[in-house]
Amino acid sequence: MASVAAKLHVFVACALLLLAVGCQASPFWPLEMGYYHDKCPQAEAIVKGVMEKAIFQNPGNGAAMIRMLFHDCFVEGCDASVLLDPTPFSPTPEKLSPPNDPTLRGFELIDAIKDALEAACPGVVSCADIVAFAARDASSILSRGKVNFEMPSGRRDGTFSNASEPLKFLVPPTSNLSDLVASFVIKGLNTEDLVILSGAHTIGRSHCSSFVSDRLNTPSDINGGLAAFLRGQCPADATPGGNDPTVMQDVVTPNKLDRQYYKNVLSHTVLFTSDAALMTSAETASMVVENAKIPGWWEDRFEKAMVKMAGIEVKTGYQGQIRKNCRAINHY
């Protein structure tokens, strides 16, 4: 009751002040566990049901949702701005930016989840929360339940999306450790978060263009056997949008979210310069060893890091909107 009364007090205060000075709601209305318990009791179950079916059909759908959360949250915060389609008024949204186009996928899956939620509870569940729930469920399903956590919700959807923004915040896979750490720090995450969240590279596929130039065409520390295999899969001139096949990021357990990634880092069998960079400092190398060798260590930290990432610069309360269509802002 106290929580309801407090929110009512904030609502009245904001209503009185809104026209004069505006009202920033996020300091008053943090994300909550079970936010949709009364508004749409079946919301999280609906998301999980769609995700289970999608991952059964193609495990890559789960990897796509985890990657989408990262690409959304690091640009404009976790507000589903990455989902917006181009319009005459906004012809170049985030999804057309090089870090997202053509490699970011899963937009149709978000559409399917949104359609199911709109049928059950019209206008209630935000697209930003859908992305967060989908990434949470993908983590659980792909880890066979070893990564299992609750995701607070109450995010609202943003109304701004521009292709220039991802270039500022999504560093490329050719990045060194200092650039990677800096990109996380600016979003309120630390070095351990970087190492832990990098573990998501144990699932999914990568386009050859993401690693050919700096890992295969020039000297690198990549394992000779893996390099030979990759040269057989990838053209030396692989370019985004051109001749650009995909390969598994983890050939040992490609469809399982687990700590194998860290074993691969230690054996120099990872694809990206950004993966290998984790061994270039004593601090991060020690974390890699811990994650590789201690059962359950990484999974526990991954749960916490995912929740932390999903809270970056969220919009709540009076900020943003609840989009009816995740690809377009509402026009009233």
PDB file of C-alpha atoms in Angstrom, residues 10-21:
ATOM      1  CA  VAL A  10       4.411  11.329  -7.424  1.00  0.00           C
ATOM      2  CA  PHE A  11       1.655  11.214 -10.064  1.00  0.00           C
ATOM      3  CA  VAL A  12      -0.160  14.186  -8.540  1.00  0.00           C
ATOM      4  CA  ALA A  13       3.057  16.160  -8.130  1.00  0.00           C
ATOM      5  CA  CYS A  14       4.091  15.464 -11.708  1.00  0.00           C
ATOM      6  CA  ALA A  15       0.679  16.370 -13.048  1.00  0.00           C
ATOM      7  CA  LEU A  16       0.872  19.746 -11.317  1.00  0.00           C
ATOM      8  CA  LEU A  17       4.427  20.435 -12.484  1.00  0.00           C
ATOM      9  CA  LEU A  18       4.391  18.876 -15.948  1.00  0.00           C
ATOM     10  CA  LEU A  19       3.364  21.937 -17.933  1.00  0.00           C
ATOM     11  CA  ALA A  20       5.648  24.285 -16.059  1.00  0.00           C
ATOM     12  CA  VAL A  21       8.918  22.379 -15.711  1.00  0.00           C
TER      13      VAL A  21
END
